[in-house]
Amino acid sequence: MILILKPNTDTETAEYKQLISYLSALQNIELRVHQERGAERTLTEIHLIGNTAALSVEDMKNLPGVESAVRVSEEYRVLGRHKADNRPNYFDYQGLRFGQDSLHVFAGLCAVDSPESVEKMMKALRDNGQVCTRMGAYKPRTSPYSFQGHGKNCLPYVFELAGKYGIKVIAMEVTHESHVDEINQALDSSGQPTGVMLQIGTRNTQNFELLKSVGRQQEFPVLLKRGFGITLDESLHAAEYLASEGNQRVIFGLRGMKTNIGDPHRNFVDFAHVPVVKRLTRMPVCIDPSHSVGLRSTGAEGILDVMHVTAQGVIAGANMILVDFHPQPSKALVDGPQALLISELPYFLEDVQIAREAYEKRKTLAARSSAH
Ligand code: PEP
Ligand code: MN
């Protein structure tokens, strides 16, 4: 069961302490307190874990300081959607709203290779009205002999250039908890010119210790990629690890599944799960067409497969697009074959807009049809 306390609850008050001591005395029930510090208000939730069947929702709702109580018998306690659950399906970060109704494009470099590439990318983003990007500094590679990313050495120029070009959020993968400290320090030393969304890659979806440590920090929101060889349910539980440790600002990323059934694409595109994740949970859903398709093939009508699958995800309601671009894909140190050209950015954005408008129209049509 989840108790949602009145907004801006002060945990130093006698009322709050009394509530905690009452709840702590309940038999076979463990308490976990979650606090979400938003710009305008702090939301406090108390999660009661264990034998809650005997508790009455009505009694819990009437406890001092409690605004509402939700019984969560279902899976995905924190991030899931439950009956009579009106918790938000969005969060705000860096002045942007990330939710199940919004759409943000994170076009950028799979791997940072040089300050020149970063600057070309960010300038193009600014010129096209974009404020988010992706920039890989820590790359999980199949071979230990492949380029592993510039790591913390590139952070100063990446953050400085982000500030210069008005980039507000950079999606950046971390493969170890120490990377979060390095990012924090680099942001501090450069005067916080931008924000970071920590990315957990498909190879680490079930790295539970990494999930726990990234879940414990509240500084950065998290993009969790679906595991490429596990069920959707297992990946949603992985997201729940982040939330159960305290970080509910999680976006769930679809990036295709590893199987030869998807050939010639690098992974089997799984964007049919966009509405499924939005129905089961309160998380916004990201699609990664680049790692799904993995190549620059073009359909018979002249549309790139990467753009086709992007449109498929967006028309199904995706809330974020993570997509690889590079000024010179043949020179990229990682994933060049799937990168779009920077000159293709305006075209890409316009194509996304077409799919988004179609999604909006489909929503209106569905509402009209169900009204009869
Ligand atoms: C990436 O986004 O650069 C990446 C490595 O993705 P994935 O974890 O989906 O393979
Ligand atoms: Mn990549």
mmCIF file with all atom_site columns, C-alpha atoms in Angstrom, residues 111-316:
data_model
loop_
_atom_site.group_PDB
_atom_site.id
_atom_site.type_symbol
_atom_site.label_atom_id
_atom_site.label_alt_id
_atom_site.label_comp_id
_atom_site.label_asym_id
_atom_site.label_entity_id
_atom_site.label_seq_id
_atom_site.pdbx_PDB_ins_code
_atom_site.Cartn_x
_atom_site.Cartn_y
_atom_site.Cartn_z
_atom_site.occupancy
_atom_site.B_iso_or_equiv
_atom_site.pdbx_formal_charge
_atom_site.auth_seq_id
_atom_site.auth_comp_id
_atom_site.auth_asym_id
_atom_site.auth_atom_id
_atom_site.pdbx_PDB_model_num
ATOM 1   C CA . ALA A 1 111 ? 29.919 8.331   -28.830 1.00 0.00 ? 111 ALA A CA 1
ATOM 2   C CA . VAL A 1 112 ? 31.709 11.614  -28.289 1.00 0.00 ? 112 VAL A CA 1
ATOM 3   C CA . ASP A 1 113 ? 34.841 11.513  -30.441 1.00 0.00 ? 113 ASP A CA 1
ATOM 4   C CA . SER A 1 114 ? 36.065 15.100  -30.688 1.00 0.00 ? 114 SER A CA 1
ATOM 5   C CA . PRO A 1 115 ? 35.114 18.628  -29.599 1.00 0.00 ? 115 PRO A CA 1
ATOM 6   C CA . GLU A 1 116 ? 34.599 19.434  -33.307 1.00 0.00 ? 116 GLU A CA 1
ATOM 7   C CA . SER A 1 117 ? 31.917 16.737  -33.726 1.00 0.00 ? 117 SER A CA 1
ATOM 8   C CA . VAL A 1 118 ? 30.211 17.787  -30.506 1.00 0.00 ? 118 VAL A CA 1
ATOM 9   C CA . GLU A 1 119 ? 30.141 21.421  -31.598 1.00 0.00 ? 119 GLU A CA 1
ATOM 10  C CA . LYS A 1 120 ? 28.812 20.629  -35.105 1.00 0.00 ? 120 LYS A CA 1
ATOM 11  C CA . MET A 1 121 ? 26.072 18.507  -33.568 1.00 0.00 ? 121 MET A CA 1
ATOM 12  C CA . MET A 1 122 ? 25.054 21.005  -30.929 1.00 0.00 ? 122 MET A CA 1
ATOM 13  C CA . LYS A 1 123 ? 25.075 23.924  -33.337 1.00 0.00 ? 123 LYS A CA 1
ATOM 14  C CA . ALA A 1 124 ? 22.757 21.998  -35.690 1.00 0.00 ? 124 ALA A CA 1
ATOM 15  C CA . LEU A 1 125 ? 20.456 21.201  -32.774 1.00 0.00 ? 125 LEU A CA 1
ATOM 16  C CA . ARG A 1 126 ? 20.286 24.834  -31.720 1.00 0.00 ? 126 ARG A CA 1
ATOM 17  C CA . ASP A 1 127 ? 19.681 25.948  -35.309 1.00 0.00 ? 127 ASP A CA 1
ATOM 18  C CA . ASN A 1 128 ? 16.768 23.522  -35.457 1.00 0.00 ? 128 ASN A CA 1
ATOM 19  C CA . GLY A 1 129 ? 15.179 24.539  -32.166 1.00 0.00 ? 129 GLY A CA 1
ATOM 20  C CA . GLN A 1 130 ? 16.321 21.500  -30.187 1.00 0.00 ? 130 GLN A CA 1
ATOM 21  C CA . VAL A 1 131 ? 17.323 21.570  -26.508 1.00 0.00 ? 131 VAL A CA 1
ATOM 22  C CA . CYS A 1 132 ? 18.070 17.896  -25.851 1.00 0.00 ? 132 CYS A CA 1
ATOM 23  C CA . THR A 1 133 ? 20.784 15.602  -27.156 1.00 0.00 ? 133 THR A CA 1
ATOM 24  C CA . ARG A 1 134 ? 22.575 12.312  -26.619 1.00 0.00 ? 134 ARG A CA 1
ATOM 25  C CA . MET A 1 135 ? 26.330 12.179  -26.022 1.00 0.00 ? 135 MET A CA 1
ATOM 26  C CA . GLY A 1 136 ? 28.037 8.913   -25.122 1.00 0.00 ? 136 GLY A CA 1
ATOM 27  C CA . ALA A 1 137 ? 31.134 9.279   -22.952 1.00 0.00 ? 137 ALA A CA 1
ATOM 28  C CA . TYR A 1 138 ? 31.209 5.804   -21.384 1.00 0.00 ? 138 TYR A CA 1
ATOM 29  C CA . LYS A 1 139 ? 30.620 3.161   -24.042 1.00 0.00 ? 139 LYS A CA 1
ATOM 30  C CA . PRO A 1 140 ? 29.884 -0.496  -23.233 1.00 0.00 ? 140 PRO A CA 1
ATOM 31  C CA . ARG A 1 141 ? 31.592 -2.355  -26.100 1.00 0.00 ? 141 ARG A CA 1
ATOM 32  C CA . THR A 1 142 ? 31.418 -5.984  -27.125 1.00 0.00 ? 142 THR A CA 1
ATOM 33  C CA . SER A 1 143 ? 35.182 -6.164  -27.537 1.00 0.00 ? 143 SER A CA 1
ATOM 34  C CA . PRO A 1 144 ? 37.640 -4.897  -24.924 1.00 0.00 ? 144 PRO A CA 1
ATOM 35  C CA . TYR A 1 145 ? 39.840 -3.769  -27.838 1.00 0.00 ? 145 TYR A CA 1
ATOM 36  C CA . SER A 1 146 ? 37.219 -1.392  -29.246 1.00 0.00 ? 146 SER A CA 1
ATOM 37  C CA . PHE A 1 147 ? 37.108 2.325   -28.373 1.00 0.00 ? 147 PHE A CA 1
ATOM 38  C CA . GLN A 1 148 ? 35.603 2.560   -24.881 1.00 0.00 ? 148 GLN A CA 1
ATOM 39  C CA . GLY A 1 149 ? 34.584 6.231   -24.993 1.00 0.00 ? 149 GLY A CA 1
ATOM 40  C CA . HIS A 1 150 ? 36.535 9.252   -23.769 1.00 0.00 ? 150 HIS A CA 1
ATOM 41  C CA . GLY A 1 151 ? 34.967 8.954   -20.315 1.00 0.00 ? 151 GLY A CA 1
ATOM 42  C CA . LYS A 1 152 ? 35.394 11.850  -17.920 1.00 0.00 ? 152 LYS A CA 1
ATOM 43  C CA . ASN A 1 153 ? 38.008 13.535  -20.123 1.00 0.00 ? 153 ASN A CA 1
ATOM 44  C CA . CYS A 1 154 ? 35.396 14.725  -22.593 1.00 0.00 ? 154 CYS A CA 1
ATOM 45  C CA . LEU A 1 155 ? 32.888 15.948  -20.027 1.00 0.00 ? 155 LEU A CA 1
ATOM 46  C CA . PRO A 1 156 ? 34.301 19.494  -19.637 1.00 0.00 ? 156 PRO A CA 1
ATOM 47  C CA . TYR A 1 157 ? 33.978 20.347  -23.333 1.00 0.00 ? 157 TYR A CA 1
ATOM 48  C CA . VAL A 1 158 ? 30.697 18.486  -23.769 1.00 0.00 ? 158 VAL A CA 1
ATOM 49  C CA . PHE A 1 159 ? 29.091 20.449  -20.923 1.00 0.00 ? 159 PHE A CA 1
ATOM 50  C CA . GLU A 1 160 ? 30.653 23.743  -21.918 1.00 0.00 ? 160 GLU A CA 1
ATOM 51  C CA . LEU A 1 161 ? 29.433 23.403  -25.521 1.00 0.00 ? 161 LEU A CA 1
ATOM 52  C CA . ALA A 1 162 ? 25.994 22.372  -24.285 1.00 0.00 ? 162 ALA A CA 1
ATOM 53  C CA . GLY A 1 163 ? 25.835 25.640  -22.358 1.00 0.00 ? 163 GLY A CA 1
ATOM 54  C CA . LYS A 1 164 ? 27.003 27.576  -25.405 1.00 0.00 ? 164 LYS A CA 1
ATOM 55  C CA . TYR A 1 165 ? 24.282 26.123  -27.632 1.00 0.00 ? 165 TYR A CA 1
ATOM 56  C CA . GLY A 1 166 ? 21.407 26.146  -25.144 1.00 0.00 ? 166 GLY A CA 1
ATOM 57  C CA . ILE A 1 167 ? 21.216 22.381  -24.658 1.00 0.00 ? 167 ILE A CA 1
ATOM 58  C CA . LYS A 1 168 ? 19.267 21.647  -21.478 1.00 0.00 ? 168 LYS A CA 1
ATOM 59  C CA . VAL A 1 169 ? 19.409 17.867  -21.177 1.00 0.00 ? 169 VAL A CA 1
ATOM 60  C CA . ILE A 1 170 ? 22.037 15.374  -22.372 1.00 0.00 ? 170 ILE A CA 1
ATOM 61  C CA . ALA A 1 171 ? 21.257 11.655  -22.302 1.00 0.00 ? 171 ALA A CA 1
ATOM 62  C CA . MET A 1 172 ? 24.489 9.989   -21.235 1.00 0.00 ? 172 MET A CA 1
ATOM 63  C CA . GLU A 1 173 ? 25.045 6.325   -20.478 1.00 0.00 ? 173 GLU A CA 1
ATOM 64  C CA . VAL A 1 174 ? 26.743 5.285   -17.248 1.00 0.00 ? 174 VAL A CA 1
ATOM 65  C CA . THR A 1 175 ? 28.097 1.790   -16.787 1.00 0.00 ? 175 THR A CA 1
ATOM 66  C CA . HIS A 1 176 ? 29.398 2.208   -13.242 1.00 0.00 ? 176 HIS A CA 1
ATOM 67  C CA . GLU A 1 177 ? 28.244 4.235   -10.252 1.00 0.00 ? 177 GLU A CA 1
ATOM 68  C CA . SER A 1 178 ? 31.523 6.182   -10.217 1.00 0.00 ? 178 SER A CA 1
ATOM 69  C CA . HIS A 1 179 ? 30.495 7.713   -13.545 1.00 0.00 ? 179 HIS A CA 1
ATOM 70  C CA . VAL A 1 180 ? 27.618 9.508   -11.808 1.00 0.00 ? 180 VAL A CA 1
ATOM 71  C CA . ASP A 1 181 ? 30.121 11.204  -9.464  1.00 0.00 ? 181 ASP A CA 1
ATOM 72  C CA . GLU A 1 182 ? 32.334 12.137  -12.404 1.00 0.00 ? 182 GLU A CA 1
ATOM 73  C CA . ILE A 1 183 ? 29.368 13.697  -14.200 1.00 0.00 ? 183 ILE A CA 1
ATOM 74  C CA . ASN A 1 184 ? 28.344 15.557  -11.045 1.00 0.00 ? 184 ASN A CA 1
ATOM 75  C CA . GLN A 1 185 ? 31.844 16.916  -10.525 1.00 0.00 ? 185 GLN A CA 1
ATOM 76  C CA . ALA A 1 186 ? 32.241 17.980  -14.150 1.00 0.00 ? 186 ALA A CA 1
ATOM 77  C CA . LEU A 1 187 ? 28.870 19.772  -14.053 1.00 0.00 ? 187 LEU A CA 1
ATOM 78  C CA . ASP A 1 188 ? 29.941 21.542  -10.870 1.00 0.00 ? 188 ASP A CA 1
ATOM 79  C CA . SER A 1 189 ? 33.311 22.628  -12.226 1.00 0.00 ? 189 SER A CA 1
ATOM 80  C CA . SER A 1 190 ? 31.742 23.949  -15.404 1.00 0.00 ? 190 SER A CA 1
ATOM 81  C CA . GLY A 1 191 ? 29.061 25.894  -13.491 1.00 0.00 ? 191 GLY A CA 1
ATOM 82  C CA . GLN A 1 192 ? 26.057 23.630  -14.237 1.00 0.00 ? 192 GLN A CA 1
ATOM 83  C CA . PRO A 1 193 ? 25.560 24.793  -17.842 1.00 0.00 ? 193 PRO A CA 1
ATOM 84  C CA . THR A 1 194 ? 23.233 21.874  -18.693 1.00 0.00 ? 194 THR A CA 1
ATOM 85  C CA . GLY A 1 195 ? 21.402 18.863  -17.268 1.00 0.00 ? 195 GLY A CA 1
ATOM 86  C CA . VAL A 1 196 ? 22.024 15.140  -17.692 1.00 0.00 ? 196 VAL A CA 1
ATOM 87  C CA . MET A 1 197 ? 19.672 12.216  -18.043 1.00 0.00 ? 197 MET A CA 1
ATOM 88  C CA . LEU A 1 198 ? 21.553 9.115   -16.942 1.00 0.00 ? 198 LEU A CA 1
ATOM 89  C CA . GLN A 1 199 ? 21.143 6.250   -19.366 1.00 0.00 ? 199 GLN A CA 1
ATOM 90  C CA . ILE A 1 200 ? 21.346 2.601   -18.353 1.00 0.00 ? 200 ILE A CA 1
ATOM 91  C CA . GLY A 1 201 ? 22.076 0.546   -21.428 1.00 0.00 ? 201 GLY A CA 1
ATOM 92  C CA . THR A 1 202 ? 20.565 -2.731  -22.500 1.00 0.00 ? 202 THR A CA 1
ATOM 93  C CA . ARG A 1 203 ? 23.610 -4.665  -21.292 1.00 0.00 ? 203 ARG A CA 1
ATOM 94  C CA . ASN A 1 204 ? 23.044 -3.352  -17.780 1.00 0.00 ? 204 ASN A CA 1
ATOM 95  C CA . THR A 1 205 ? 19.257 -3.557  -17.522 1.00 0.00 ? 205 THR A CA 1
ATOM 96  C CA . GLN A 1 206 ? 19.606 -6.230  -14.865 1.00 0.00 ? 206 GLN A CA 1
ATOM 97  C CA . ASN A 1 207 ? 22.782 -4.939  -13.228 1.00 0.00 ? 207 ASN A CA 1
ATOM 98  C CA . PHE A 1 208 ? 20.907 -4.639  -9.964  1.00 0.00 ? 208 PHE A CA 1
ATOM 99  C CA . GLU A 1 209 ? 23.666 -2.969  -7.963  1.00 0.00 ? 209 GLU A CA 1
ATOM 100 C CA . LEU A 1 210 ? 24.032 -0.283  -10.643 1.00 0.00 ? 210 LEU A CA 1
ATOM 101 C CA . LEU A 1 211 ? 20.248 0.156   -10.669 1.00 0.00 ? 211 LEU A CA 1
ATOM 102 C CA . LYS A 1 212 ? 20.189 0.530   -6.896  1.00 0.00 ? 212 LYS A CA 1
ATOM 103 C CA . SER A 1 213 ? 22.916 3.146   -6.810  1.00 0.00 ? 213 SER A CA 1
ATOM 104 C CA . VAL A 1 214 ? 21.468 5.144   -9.706  1.00 0.00 ? 214 VAL A CA 1
ATOM 105 C CA . GLY A 1 215 ? 18.058 4.814   -8.018  1.00 0.00 ? 215 GLY A CA 1
ATOM 106 C CA . ARG A 1 216 ? 19.420 6.232   -4.764  1.00 0.00 ? 216 ARG A CA 1
ATOM 107 C CA . GLN A 1 217 ? 20.534 9.494   -6.337  1.00 0.00 ? 217 GLN A CA 1
ATOM 108 C CA . GLN A 1 218 ? 17.852 12.099  -6.964  1.00 0.00 ? 218 GLN A CA 1
ATOM 109 C CA . GLU A 1 219 ? 19.970 14.550  -8.923  1.00 0.00 ? 219 GLU A CA 1
ATOM 110 C CA . PHE A 1 220 ? 19.398 13.092  -12.384 1.00 0.00 ? 220 PHE A CA 1
ATOM 111 C CA . PRO A 1 221 ? 16.452 11.408  -14.095 1.00 0.00 ? 221 PRO A CA 1
ATOM 112 C CA . VAL A 1 222 ? 17.142 8.054   -15.702 1.00 0.00 ? 222 VAL A CA 1
ATOM 113 C CA . LEU A 1 223 ? 16.548 6.525   -19.108 1.00 0.00 ? 223 LEU A CA 1
ATOM 114 C CA . LEU A 1 224 ? 16.459 2.760   -18.633 1.00 0.00 ? 224 LEU A CA 1
ATOM 115 C CA . LYS A 1 225 ? 16.804 0.721   -21.801 1.00 0.00 ? 225 LYS A CA 1
ATOM 116 C CA . ARG A 1 226 ? 14.918 -2.524  -22.089 1.00 0.00 ? 226 ARG A CA 1
ATOM 117 C CA . GLY A 1 227 ? 17.098 -5.624  -21.813 1.00 0.00 ? 227 GLY A CA 1
ATOM 118 C CA . PHE A 1 228 ? 17.648 -7.033  -25.310 1.00 0.00 ? 228 PHE A CA 1
ATOM 119 C CA . GLY A 1 229 ? 17.154 -10.678 -24.352 1.00 0.00 ? 229 GLY A CA 1
ATOM 120 C CA . ILE A 1 230 ? 14.673 -10.664 -21.477 1.00 0.00 ? 230 ILE A CA 1
ATOM 121 C CA . THR A 1 231 ? 10.921 -10.277 -21.212 1.00 0.00 ? 231 THR A CA 1
ATOM 122 C CA . LEU A 1 232 ? 9.180  -6.942  -20.986 1.00 0.00 ? 232 LEU A CA 1
ATOM 123 C CA . ASP A 1 233 ? 8.061  -7.853  -17.472 1.00 0.00 ? 233 ASP A CA 1
ATOM 124 C CA . GLU A 1 234 ? 11.669 -8.425  -16.394 1.00 0.00 ? 234 GLU A CA 1
ATOM 125 C CA . SER A 1 235 ? 12.714 -5.060  -17.809 1.00 0.00 ? 235 SER A CA 1
ATOM 126 C CA . LEU A 1 236 ? 9.815  -3.289  -16.079 1.00 0.00 ? 236 LEU A CA 1
ATOM 127 C CA . HIS A 1 237 ? 10.921 -4.847  -12.803 1.00 0.00 ? 237 HIS A CA 1
ATOM 128 C CA . ALA A 1 238 ? 14.379 -3.460  -13.484 1.00 0.00 ? 238 ALA A CA 1
ATOM 129 C CA . ALA A 1 239 ? 12.817 0.018   -13.754 1.00 0.00 ? 239 ALA A CA 1
ATOM 130 C CA . GLU A 1 240 ? 11.102 -0.642  -10.472 1.00 0.00 ? 240 GLU A CA 1
ATOM 131 C CA . TYR A 1 241 ? 14.532 -1.154  -8.855  1.00 0.00 ? 241 TYR A CA 1
ATOM 132 C CA . LEU A 1 242 ? 15.329 2.480   -9.636  1.00 0.00 ? 242 LEU A CA 1
ATOM 133 C CA . ALA A 1 243 ? 12.021 3.681   -8.259  1.00 0.00 ? 243 ALA A CA 1
ATOM 134 C CA . SER A 1 244 ? 12.024 1.495   -5.164  1.00 0.00 ? 244 SER A CA 1
ATOM 135 C CA . GLU A 1 245 ? 15.353 3.059   -4.203  1.00 0.00 ? 245 GLU A CA 1
ATOM 136 C CA . GLY A 1 246 ? 13.816 6.516   -4.458  1.00 0.00 ? 246 GLY A CA 1
ATOM 137 C CA . ASN A 1 247 ? 14.166 7.776   -8.027  1.00 0.00 ? 247 ASN A CA 1
ATOM 138 C CA . GLN A 1 248 ? 10.819 7.794   -9.790  1.00 0.00 ? 248 GLN A CA 1
ATOM 139 C CA . ARG A 1 249 ? 11.967 10.016  -12.632 1.00 0.00 ? 249 ARG A CA 1
ATOM 140 C CA . VAL A 1 250 ? 12.423 7.108   -15.002 1.00 0.00 ? 250 VAL A CA 1
ATOM 141 C CA . ILE A 1 251 ? 11.862 6.880   -18.751 1.00 0.00 ? 251 ILE A CA 1
ATOM 142 C CA . PHE A 1 252 ? 11.615 3.420   -20.258 1.00 0.00 ? 252 PHE A CA 1
ATOM 143 C CA . GLY A 1 253 ? 13.509 2.885   -23.518 1.00 0.00 ? 253 GLY A CA 1
ATOM 144 C CA . LEU A 1 254 ? 12.642 0.426   -26.298 1.00 0.00 ? 254 LEU A CA 1
ATOM 145 C CA . ARG A 1 255 ? 15.629 -0.364  -28.515 1.00 0.00 ? 255 ARG A CA 1
ATOM 146 C CA . GLY A 1 256 ? 14.802 -3.653  -30.224 1.00 0.00 ? 256 GLY A CA 1
ATOM 147 C CA . MET A 1 257 ? 15.427 -7.261  -29.253 1.00 0.00 ? 257 MET A CA 1
ATOM 148 C CA . LYS A 1 258 ? 18.451 -9.373  -30.088 1.00 0.00 ? 258 LYS A CA 1
ATOM 149 C CA . THR A 1 259 ? 17.378 -12.140 -32.447 1.00 0.00 ? 259 THR A CA 1
ATOM 150 C CA . ASN A 1 260 ? 18.149 -13.114 -36.018 1.00 0.00 ? 260 ASN A CA 1
ATOM 151 C CA . ILE A 1 261 ? 14.422 -13.061 -36.678 1.00 0.00 ? 261 ILE A CA 1
ATOM 152 C CA . GLY A 1 262 ? 14.822 -9.309  -37.111 1.00 0.00 ? 262 GLY A CA 1
ATOM 153 C CA . ASP A 1 263 ? 17.477 -9.576  -39.848 1.00 0.00 ? 263 ASP A CA 1
ATOM 154 C CA . PRO A 1 264 ? 18.590 -7.558  -41.729 1.00 0.00 ? 264 PRO A CA 1
ATOM 155 C CA . HIS A 1 265 ? 17.954 -5.071  -38.913 1.00 0.00 ? 265 HIS A CA 1
ATOM 156 C CA . ARG A 1 266 ? 20.434 -5.095  -36.044 1.00 0.00 ? 266 ARG A CA 1
ATOM 157 C CA . ASN A 1 267 ? 17.619 -5.825  -33.581 1.00 0.00 ? 267 ASN A CA 1
ATOM 158 C CA . PHE A 1 268 ? 13.975 -6.819  -33.910 1.00 0.00 ? 268 PHE A CA 1
ATOM 159 C CA . VAL A 1 269 ? 12.000 -3.609  -33.566 1.00 0.00 ? 269 VAL A CA 1
ATOM 160 C CA . ASP A 1 270 ? 9.704  -3.717  -30.534 1.00 0.00 ? 270 ASP A CA 1
ATOM 161 C CA . PHE A 1 271 ? 7.862  -0.408  -30.751 1.00 0.00 ? 271 PHE A CA 1
ATOM 162 C CA . ALA A 1 272 ? 4.512  -2.225  -30.613 1.00 0.00 ? 272 ALA A CA 1
ATOM 163 C CA . HIS A 1 273 ? 5.220  -2.135  -26.867 1.00 0.00 ? 273 HIS A CA 1
ATOM 164 C CA . VAL A 1 274 ? 4.972  1.676   -26.647 1.00 0.00 ? 274 VAL A CA 1
ATOM 165 C CA . PRO A 1 275 ? 1.268  1.646   -25.670 1.00 0.00 ? 275 PRO A CA 1
ATOM 166 C CA . VAL A 1 276 ? 1.766  -1.461  -23.536 1.00 0.00 ? 276 VAL A CA 1
ATOM 167 C CA . VAL A 1 277 ? 4.353  0.196   -21.287 1.00 0.00 ? 277 VAL A CA 1
ATOM 168 C CA . LYS A 1 278 ? 2.218  3.348   -21.050 1.00 0.00 ? 278 LYS A CA 1
ATOM 169 C CA . ARG A 1 279 ? -0.767 1.242   -20.005 1.00 0.00 ? 279 ARG A CA 1
ATOM 170 C CA . LEU A 1 280 ? 1.084  -0.828  -17.410 1.00 0.00 ? 280 LEU A CA 1
ATOM 171 C CA . THR A 1 281 ? 3.134  1.970   -15.902 1.00 0.00 ? 281 THR A CA 1
ATOM 172 C CA . ARG A 1 282 ? 3.280  5.742   -15.444 1.00 0.00 ? 282 ARG A CA 1
ATOM 173 C CA . MET A 1 283 ? 6.612  5.969   -17.259 1.00 0.00 ? 283 MET A CA 1
ATOM 174 C CA . PRO A 1 284 ? 7.106  8.002   -20.423 1.00 0.00 ? 284 PRO A CA 1
ATOM 175 C CA . VAL A 1 285 ? 8.393  5.745   -23.210 1.00 0.00 ? 285 VAL A CA 1
ATOM 176 C CA . CYS A 1 286 ? 11.459 6.355   -25.354 1.00 0.00 ? 286 CYS A CA 1
ATOM 177 C CA . ILE A 1 287 ? 12.213 4.691   -28.672 1.00 0.00 ? 287 ILE A CA 1
ATOM 178 C CA . ASP A 1 288 ? 15.707 4.235   -30.058 1.00 0.00 ? 288 ASP A CA 1
ATOM 179 C CA . PRO A 1 289 ? 15.345 3.685   -33.809 1.00 0.00 ? 289 PRO A CA 1
ATOM 180 C CA . SER A 1 290 ? 19.128 3.750   -34.386 1.00 0.00 ? 290 SER A CA 1
ATOM 181 C CA . HIS A 1 291 ? 20.067 0.792   -32.197 1.00 0.00 ? 291 HIS A CA 1
ATOM 182 C CA . SER A 1 292 ? 16.949 -1.057  -33.358 1.00 0.00 ? 292 SER A CA 1
ATOM 183 C CA . VAL A 1 293 ? 17.621 -0.813  -37.084 1.00 0.00 ? 293 VAL A CA 1
ATOM 184 C CA . GLY A 1 294 ? 21.411 -0.454  -36.980 1.00 0.00 ? 294 GLY A CA 1
ATOM 185 C CA . LEU A 1 295 ? 21.900 0.454   -40.647 1.00 0.00 ? 295 LEU A CA 1
ATOM 186 C CA . ARG A 1 296 ? 21.200 3.164   -43.201 1.00 0.00 ? 296 ARG A CA 1
ATOM 187 C CA . SER A 1 297 ? 19.058 1.182   -45.603 1.00 0.00 ? 297 SER A CA 1
ATOM 188 C CA . THR A 1 298 ? 16.343 2.915   -47.536 1.00 0.00 ? 298 THR A CA 1
ATOM 189 C CA . GLY A 1 299 ? 12.910 1.557   -48.420 1.00 0.00 ? 299 GLY A CA 1
ATOM 190 C CA . ALA A 1 300 ? 11.815 1.253   -52.043 1.00 0.00 ? 300 ALA A CA 1
ATOM 191 C CA . GLU A 1 301 ? 9.985  4.594   -51.800 1.00 0.00 ? 301 GLU A CA 1
ATOM 192 C CA . GLY A 1 302 ? 13.145 6.363   -50.606 1.00 0.00 ? 302 GLY A CA 1
ATOM 193 C CA . ILE A 1 303 ? 12.512 6.586   -46.863 1.00 0.00 ? 303 ILE A CA 1
ATOM 194 C CA . LEU A 1 304 ? 15.257 5.362   -44.515 1.00 0.00 ? 304 LEU A CA 1
ATOM 195 C CA . ASP A 1 305 ? 14.312 2.359   -42.346 1.00 0.00 ? 305 ASP A CA 1
ATOM 196 C CA . VAL A 1 306 ? 15.448 4.394   -39.301 1.00 0.00 ? 306 VAL A CA 1
ATOM 197 C CA . MET A 1 307 ? 12.855 7.039   -40.195 1.00 0.00 ? 307 MET A CA 1
ATOM 198 C CA . HIS A 1 308 ? 10.179 4.429   -40.870 1.00 0.00 ? 308 HIS A CA 1
ATOM 199 C CA . VAL A 1 309 ? 10.520 2.864   -37.431 1.00 0.00 ? 309 VAL A CA 1
ATOM 200 C CA . THR A 1 310 ? 10.754 6.283   -35.772 1.00 0.00 ? 310 THR A CA 1
ATOM 201 C CA . ALA A 1 311 ? 7.409  7.165   -37.332 1.00 0.00 ? 311 ALA A CA 1
ATOM 202 C CA . GLN A 1 312 ? 5.989  3.814   -36.198 1.00 0.00 ? 312 GLN A CA 1
ATOM 203 C CA . GLY A 1 313 ? 6.994  4.517   -32.592 1.00 0.00 ? 313 GLY A CA 1
ATOM 204 C CA . VAL A 1 314 ? 5.774  8.121   -32.649 1.00 0.00 ? 314 VAL A CA 1
ATOM 205 C CA . ILE A 1 315 ? 2.434  7.266   -34.234 1.00 0.00 ? 315 ILE A CA 1
ATOM 206 C CA . ALA A 1 316 ? 1.979  4.779   -31.383 1.00 0.00 ? 316 ALA A CA 1
#
